[in-house]
Coordinates of C-alpha atoms and ligand atoms in Angstrom, one line a residue:
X1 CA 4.7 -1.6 -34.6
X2 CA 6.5 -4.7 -35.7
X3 CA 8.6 -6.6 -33.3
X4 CA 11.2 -8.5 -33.7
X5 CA 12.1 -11.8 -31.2
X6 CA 16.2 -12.7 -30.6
X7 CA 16.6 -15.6 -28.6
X8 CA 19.5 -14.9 -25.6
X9 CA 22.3 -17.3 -26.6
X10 CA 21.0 -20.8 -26.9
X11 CA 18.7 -20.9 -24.5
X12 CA 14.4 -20.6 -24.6
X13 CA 14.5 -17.6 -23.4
X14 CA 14.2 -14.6 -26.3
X15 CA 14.6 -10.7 -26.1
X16 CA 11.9 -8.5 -27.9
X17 CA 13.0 -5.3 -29.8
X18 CA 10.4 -2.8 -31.5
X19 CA 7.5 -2.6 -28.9
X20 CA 7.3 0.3 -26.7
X21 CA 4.3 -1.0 -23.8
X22 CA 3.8 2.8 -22.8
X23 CA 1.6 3.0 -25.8
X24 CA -0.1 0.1 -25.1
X25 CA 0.8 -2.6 -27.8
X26 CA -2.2 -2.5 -31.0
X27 CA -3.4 -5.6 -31.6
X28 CA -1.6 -7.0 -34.1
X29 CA 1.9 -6.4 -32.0
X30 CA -0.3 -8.0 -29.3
X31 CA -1.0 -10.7 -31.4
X32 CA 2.6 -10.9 -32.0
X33 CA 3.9 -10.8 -28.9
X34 CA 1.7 -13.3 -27.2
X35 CA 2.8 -15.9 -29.9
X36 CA 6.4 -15.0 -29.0
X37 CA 5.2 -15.5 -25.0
X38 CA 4.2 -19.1 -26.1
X39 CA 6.8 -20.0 -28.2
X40 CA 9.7 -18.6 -25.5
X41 CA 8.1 -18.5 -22.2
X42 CA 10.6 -16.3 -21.1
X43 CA 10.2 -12.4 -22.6
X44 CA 12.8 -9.7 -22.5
X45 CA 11.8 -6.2 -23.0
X46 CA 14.8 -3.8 -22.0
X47 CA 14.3 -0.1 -22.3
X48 CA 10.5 0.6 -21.1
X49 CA 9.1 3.5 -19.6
X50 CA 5.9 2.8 -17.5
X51 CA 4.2 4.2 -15.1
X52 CA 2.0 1.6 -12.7
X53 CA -0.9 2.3 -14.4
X54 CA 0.3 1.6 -17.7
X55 CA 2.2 -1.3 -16.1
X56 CA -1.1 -2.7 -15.2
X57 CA -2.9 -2.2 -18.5
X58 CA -0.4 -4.2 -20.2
X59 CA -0.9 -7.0 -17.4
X60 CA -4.9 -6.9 -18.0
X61 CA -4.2 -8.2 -21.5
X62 CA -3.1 -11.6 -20.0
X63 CA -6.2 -11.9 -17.7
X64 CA -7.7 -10.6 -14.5
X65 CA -4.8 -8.7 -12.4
X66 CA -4.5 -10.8 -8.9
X67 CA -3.1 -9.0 -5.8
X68 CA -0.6 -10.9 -4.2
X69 CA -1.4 -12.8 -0.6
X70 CA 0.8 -10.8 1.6
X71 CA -0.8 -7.4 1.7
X72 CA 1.8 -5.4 3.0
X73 CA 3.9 -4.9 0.0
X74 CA 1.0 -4.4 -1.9
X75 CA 1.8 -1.3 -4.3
X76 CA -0.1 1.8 -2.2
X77 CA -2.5 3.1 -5.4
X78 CA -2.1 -0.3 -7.6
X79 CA -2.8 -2.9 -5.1
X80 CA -2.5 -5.8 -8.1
X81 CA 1.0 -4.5 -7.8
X82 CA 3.3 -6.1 -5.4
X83 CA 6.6 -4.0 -4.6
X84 CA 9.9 -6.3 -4.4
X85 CA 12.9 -4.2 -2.4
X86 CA 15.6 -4.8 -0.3
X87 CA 15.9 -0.9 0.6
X88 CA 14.5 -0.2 4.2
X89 CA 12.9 3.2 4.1
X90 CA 11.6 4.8 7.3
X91 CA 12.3 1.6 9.3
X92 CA 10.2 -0.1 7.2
X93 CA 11.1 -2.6 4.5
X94 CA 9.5 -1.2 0.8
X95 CA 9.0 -4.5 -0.4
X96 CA 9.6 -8.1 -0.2
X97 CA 13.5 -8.3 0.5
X98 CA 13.7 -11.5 -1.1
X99 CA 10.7 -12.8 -3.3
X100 CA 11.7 -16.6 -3.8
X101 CA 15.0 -17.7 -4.3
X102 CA 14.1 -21.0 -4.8
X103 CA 12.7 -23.1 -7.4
X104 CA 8.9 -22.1 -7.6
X105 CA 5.9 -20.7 -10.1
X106 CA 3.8 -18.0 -9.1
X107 CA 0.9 -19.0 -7.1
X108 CA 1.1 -22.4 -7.8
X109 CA -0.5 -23.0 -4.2
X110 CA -3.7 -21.4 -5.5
X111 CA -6.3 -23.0 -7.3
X112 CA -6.3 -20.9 -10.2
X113 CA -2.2 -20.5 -10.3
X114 CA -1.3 -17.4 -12.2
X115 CA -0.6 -17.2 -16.0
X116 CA 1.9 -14.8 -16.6
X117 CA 4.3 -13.0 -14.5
X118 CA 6.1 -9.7 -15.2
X119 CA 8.7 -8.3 -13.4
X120 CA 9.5 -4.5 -14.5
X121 CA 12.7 -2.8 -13.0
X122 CA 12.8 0.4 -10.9
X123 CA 16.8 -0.4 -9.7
X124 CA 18.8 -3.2 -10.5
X125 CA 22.5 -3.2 -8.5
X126 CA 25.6 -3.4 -10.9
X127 CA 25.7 -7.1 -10.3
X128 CA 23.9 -9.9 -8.6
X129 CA 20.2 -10.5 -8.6
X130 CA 20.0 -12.6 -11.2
X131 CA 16.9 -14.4 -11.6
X132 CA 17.1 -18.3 -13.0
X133 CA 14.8 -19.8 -15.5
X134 CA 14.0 -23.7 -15.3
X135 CA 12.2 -24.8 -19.0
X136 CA 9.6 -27.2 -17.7
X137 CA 8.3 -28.6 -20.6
X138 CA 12.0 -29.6 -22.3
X139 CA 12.8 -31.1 -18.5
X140 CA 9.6 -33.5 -19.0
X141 CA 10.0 -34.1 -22.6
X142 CA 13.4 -35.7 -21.4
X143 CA 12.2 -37.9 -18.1
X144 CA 12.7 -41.2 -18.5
X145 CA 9.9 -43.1 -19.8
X146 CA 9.6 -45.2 -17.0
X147 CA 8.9 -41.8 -14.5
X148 CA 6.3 -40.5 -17.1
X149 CA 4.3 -43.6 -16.9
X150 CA 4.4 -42.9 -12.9
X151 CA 3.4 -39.4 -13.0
X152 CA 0.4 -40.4 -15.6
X153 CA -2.4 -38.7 -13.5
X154 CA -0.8 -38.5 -10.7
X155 CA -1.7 -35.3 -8.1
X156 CA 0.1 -33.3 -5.8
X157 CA -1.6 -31.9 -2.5
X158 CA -0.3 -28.0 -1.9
X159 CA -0.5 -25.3 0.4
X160 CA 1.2 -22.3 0.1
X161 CA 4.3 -21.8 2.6
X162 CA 3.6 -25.3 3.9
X163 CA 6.8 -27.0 5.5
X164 CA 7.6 -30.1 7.3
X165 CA 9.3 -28.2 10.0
X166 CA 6.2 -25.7 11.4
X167 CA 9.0 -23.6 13.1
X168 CA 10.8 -23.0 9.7
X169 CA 11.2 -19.0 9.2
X170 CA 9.5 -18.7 6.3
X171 CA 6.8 -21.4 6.8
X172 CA 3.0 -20.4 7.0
X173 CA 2.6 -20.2 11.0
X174 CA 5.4 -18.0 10.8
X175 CA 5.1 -15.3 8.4
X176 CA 1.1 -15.5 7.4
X177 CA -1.3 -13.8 9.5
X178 CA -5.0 -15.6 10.5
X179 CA -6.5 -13.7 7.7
X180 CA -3.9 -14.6 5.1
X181 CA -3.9 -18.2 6.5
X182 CA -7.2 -18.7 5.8
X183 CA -6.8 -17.2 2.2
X184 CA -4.7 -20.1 1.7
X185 CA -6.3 -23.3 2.1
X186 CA -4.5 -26.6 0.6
X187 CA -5.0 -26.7 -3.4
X188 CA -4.6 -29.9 -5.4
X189 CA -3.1 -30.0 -8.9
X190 CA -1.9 -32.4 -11.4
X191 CA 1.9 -33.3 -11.4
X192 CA 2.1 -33.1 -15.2
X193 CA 0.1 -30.0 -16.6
X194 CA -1.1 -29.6 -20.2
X195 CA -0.7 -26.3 -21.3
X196 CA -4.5 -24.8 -22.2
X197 CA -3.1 -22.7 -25.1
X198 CA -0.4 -24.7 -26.8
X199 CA -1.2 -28.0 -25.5
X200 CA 2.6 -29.2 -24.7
X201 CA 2.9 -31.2 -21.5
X202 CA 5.0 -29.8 -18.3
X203 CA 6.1 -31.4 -15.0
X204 CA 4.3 -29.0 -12.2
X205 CA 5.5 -29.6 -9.1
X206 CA 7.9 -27.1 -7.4
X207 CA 10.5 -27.3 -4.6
X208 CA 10.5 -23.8 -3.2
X209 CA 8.7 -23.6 0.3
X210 CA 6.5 -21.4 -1.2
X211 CA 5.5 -23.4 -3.8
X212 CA 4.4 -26.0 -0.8
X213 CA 4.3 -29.3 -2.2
X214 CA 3.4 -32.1 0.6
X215 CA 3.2 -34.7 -1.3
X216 CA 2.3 -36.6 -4.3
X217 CA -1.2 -38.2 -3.8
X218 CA -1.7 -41.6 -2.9
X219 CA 2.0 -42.7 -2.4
X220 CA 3.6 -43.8 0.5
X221 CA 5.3 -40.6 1.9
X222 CA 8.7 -42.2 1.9
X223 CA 8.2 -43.2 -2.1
X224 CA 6.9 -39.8 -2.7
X225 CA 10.0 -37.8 -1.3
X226 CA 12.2 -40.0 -3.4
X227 CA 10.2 -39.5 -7.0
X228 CA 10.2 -35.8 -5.6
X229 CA 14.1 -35.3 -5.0
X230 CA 14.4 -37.4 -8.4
X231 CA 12.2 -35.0 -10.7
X232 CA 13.9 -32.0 -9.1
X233 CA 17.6 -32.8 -9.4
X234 CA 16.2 -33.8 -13.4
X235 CA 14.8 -30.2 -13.9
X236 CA 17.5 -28.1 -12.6
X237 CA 20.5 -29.6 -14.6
X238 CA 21.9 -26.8 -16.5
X239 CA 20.6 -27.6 -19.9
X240 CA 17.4 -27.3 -18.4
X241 CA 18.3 -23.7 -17.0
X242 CA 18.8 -20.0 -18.0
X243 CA 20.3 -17.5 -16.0
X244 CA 18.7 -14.2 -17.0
X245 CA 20.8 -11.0 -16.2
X246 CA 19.5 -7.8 -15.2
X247 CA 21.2 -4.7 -17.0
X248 CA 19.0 -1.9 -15.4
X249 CA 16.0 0.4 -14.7
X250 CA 13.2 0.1 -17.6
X251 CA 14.4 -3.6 -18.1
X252 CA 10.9 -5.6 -18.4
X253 CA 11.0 -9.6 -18.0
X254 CA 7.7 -11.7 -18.8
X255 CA 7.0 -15.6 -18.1
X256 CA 4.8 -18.5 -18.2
X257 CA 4.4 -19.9 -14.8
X258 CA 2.4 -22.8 -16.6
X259 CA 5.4 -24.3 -18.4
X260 CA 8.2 -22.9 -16.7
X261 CA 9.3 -22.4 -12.7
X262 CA 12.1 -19.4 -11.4
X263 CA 14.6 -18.9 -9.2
X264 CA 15.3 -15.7 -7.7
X265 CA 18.9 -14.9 -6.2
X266 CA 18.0 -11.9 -4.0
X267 CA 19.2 -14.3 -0.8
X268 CA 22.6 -13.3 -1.8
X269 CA 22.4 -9.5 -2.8
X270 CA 24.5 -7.7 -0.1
X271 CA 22.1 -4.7 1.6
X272 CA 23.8 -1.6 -0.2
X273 CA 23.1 -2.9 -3.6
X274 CA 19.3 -2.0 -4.2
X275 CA 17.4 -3.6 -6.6
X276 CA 13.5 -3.0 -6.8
X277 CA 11.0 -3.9 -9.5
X278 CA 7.5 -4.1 -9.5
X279 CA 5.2 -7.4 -10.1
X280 CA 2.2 -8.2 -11.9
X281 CA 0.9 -12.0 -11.6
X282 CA -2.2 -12.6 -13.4
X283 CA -5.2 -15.4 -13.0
X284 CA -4.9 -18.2 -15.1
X285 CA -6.7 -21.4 -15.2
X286 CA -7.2 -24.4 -13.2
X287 CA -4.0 -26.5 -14.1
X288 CA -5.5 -29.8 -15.7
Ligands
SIN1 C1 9.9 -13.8 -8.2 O1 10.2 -14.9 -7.7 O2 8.7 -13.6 -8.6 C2 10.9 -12.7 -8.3 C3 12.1 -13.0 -9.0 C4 13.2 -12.1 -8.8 O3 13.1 -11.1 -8.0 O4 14.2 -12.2 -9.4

């Protein structure tokens, strides 16, 4: 197979033709799809046909498969596969109604964060559900000098779901049972993160709750909210961001959670339009 790479307007993000993942990509299309993964962080692969197993084959060739913390939406056979739904099916939901729509990368509260994502489409409605792409290397390439020199090895502390406001719907105390709370202890991890393959520096710190940032180490809370709000309202100015449209079942979208964060929009998806696609995170490294 040869593939060929088309990035999606002028943005980082590109769209991969010539690769069919049913077969299980040989090595060289391997090797060049994982350079494409590096160079674009951001991987579109419409048209597949997989079923979970060969879904989680592909996802092996990144690393180890990691189940996601909430068990319940785990898939029923392929438990490294978590199921994200907003159809209700026997009173039950079938997945996670809405997996993040907020500014986050995927397990960034553990201590080994994951690697790659991919997201693979069962049903996508006719519109909404987009899901947003922040570049997080270009948005600390372009901070201001004087804010590099302050996040120079600088650390965050994290815990996933953690919120000022213990009452919060979606914080920990709320939503994670003992078990899973004690799955999730508080992490720490740098600010800046150099990426262990290509090298390039990123700003990793997250707003999302579950991201769970509580602060930047060894600042005065107060100065650490403000350098906080600052580097956020940075990364998410538009030339920063790309809004990646879904155009239907057999769509397949990849990332790098260590140079990039994501925004889903499910928050808004109105109840009758179903969208449900299956998710693959796998382990990483520790983020240095
Ligand atoms: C996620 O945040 O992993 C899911 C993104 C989406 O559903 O668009």
């Amino acid at each position: 197979m040869s593939l060929t790479a088309r990035r999606l307007g002028d943005s980082f993000v590109a769209e991969i033709s010539g690769v069919d993942l049913a077969q299980g990509p040989d090595d060289s299309t391997w090797a060049e799809l994982h350079r494409a993964y590096l160079e674009h962080k951001v991987l579109y692969l419409p048209g597949q046909r997989l079923t979970a197993e060969q879904l989680c084959r592909f996802g092996e060739r990144f690393g180890e498969i990691e189940p996601h913390t909430v068990r319940m939406y785990r898939h029923p056979e392929r438990p490294g596969i978590t199921i994200l739904s907003n159809r209700v099916e026997t009173g039950r939901p079938k997945g996670i109604r809405d997996a993040g729509s907020h500014w986050h990368s995927d397990y960034s509260y553990k201590a080994v964060p994951a690697n790659v994502t991919i997201l693979y489409a069962l049903e996508i409605p006719d519109e909404g559900g987009d899901t947003l792409f922040c570049d997080m290397e270009a948005a600390y390439a372009a901070l201001p000098d004087d804010l590099k020199v302050l996040l120079e090895g600088r650390r965050q502390a994290v815990q996933y779901r953690w919120h000022r406001d213990r009452g919060h719907p979606e914080s920990r105390w709320k939503l994670l049972s003992p078990e899973e709370q004690a799955e999730s202890p508080e992490v720490v991890h740098p600010a800046v993160r150099t990426h262990p393959e290509t090298g390039r520096k990123a700003l990793y710190l997250f707003p999302g709750i579950t991201s769970g940032v509580k602060g930047i180490i060894g600042m005065d809370p107060a100065e650490s909210d403000a350098l906080l709000a600052q580097i956020w309202a940075h990364c998410t100015q538009e030339r920063f961001v790309h809004r990646f449209k879904w155009s239907g079942p057999g769509d397949l979208l990849l990332w790098d959670n260590r140079c990039t964060m994501h925004h889903a929009t499910t928050d808004r998806l109105p109840p009758d339009r179903h969208r449900t696609l299956w998710r693959i995170n796998t382990r990483g490294t520790v983020p240095a």
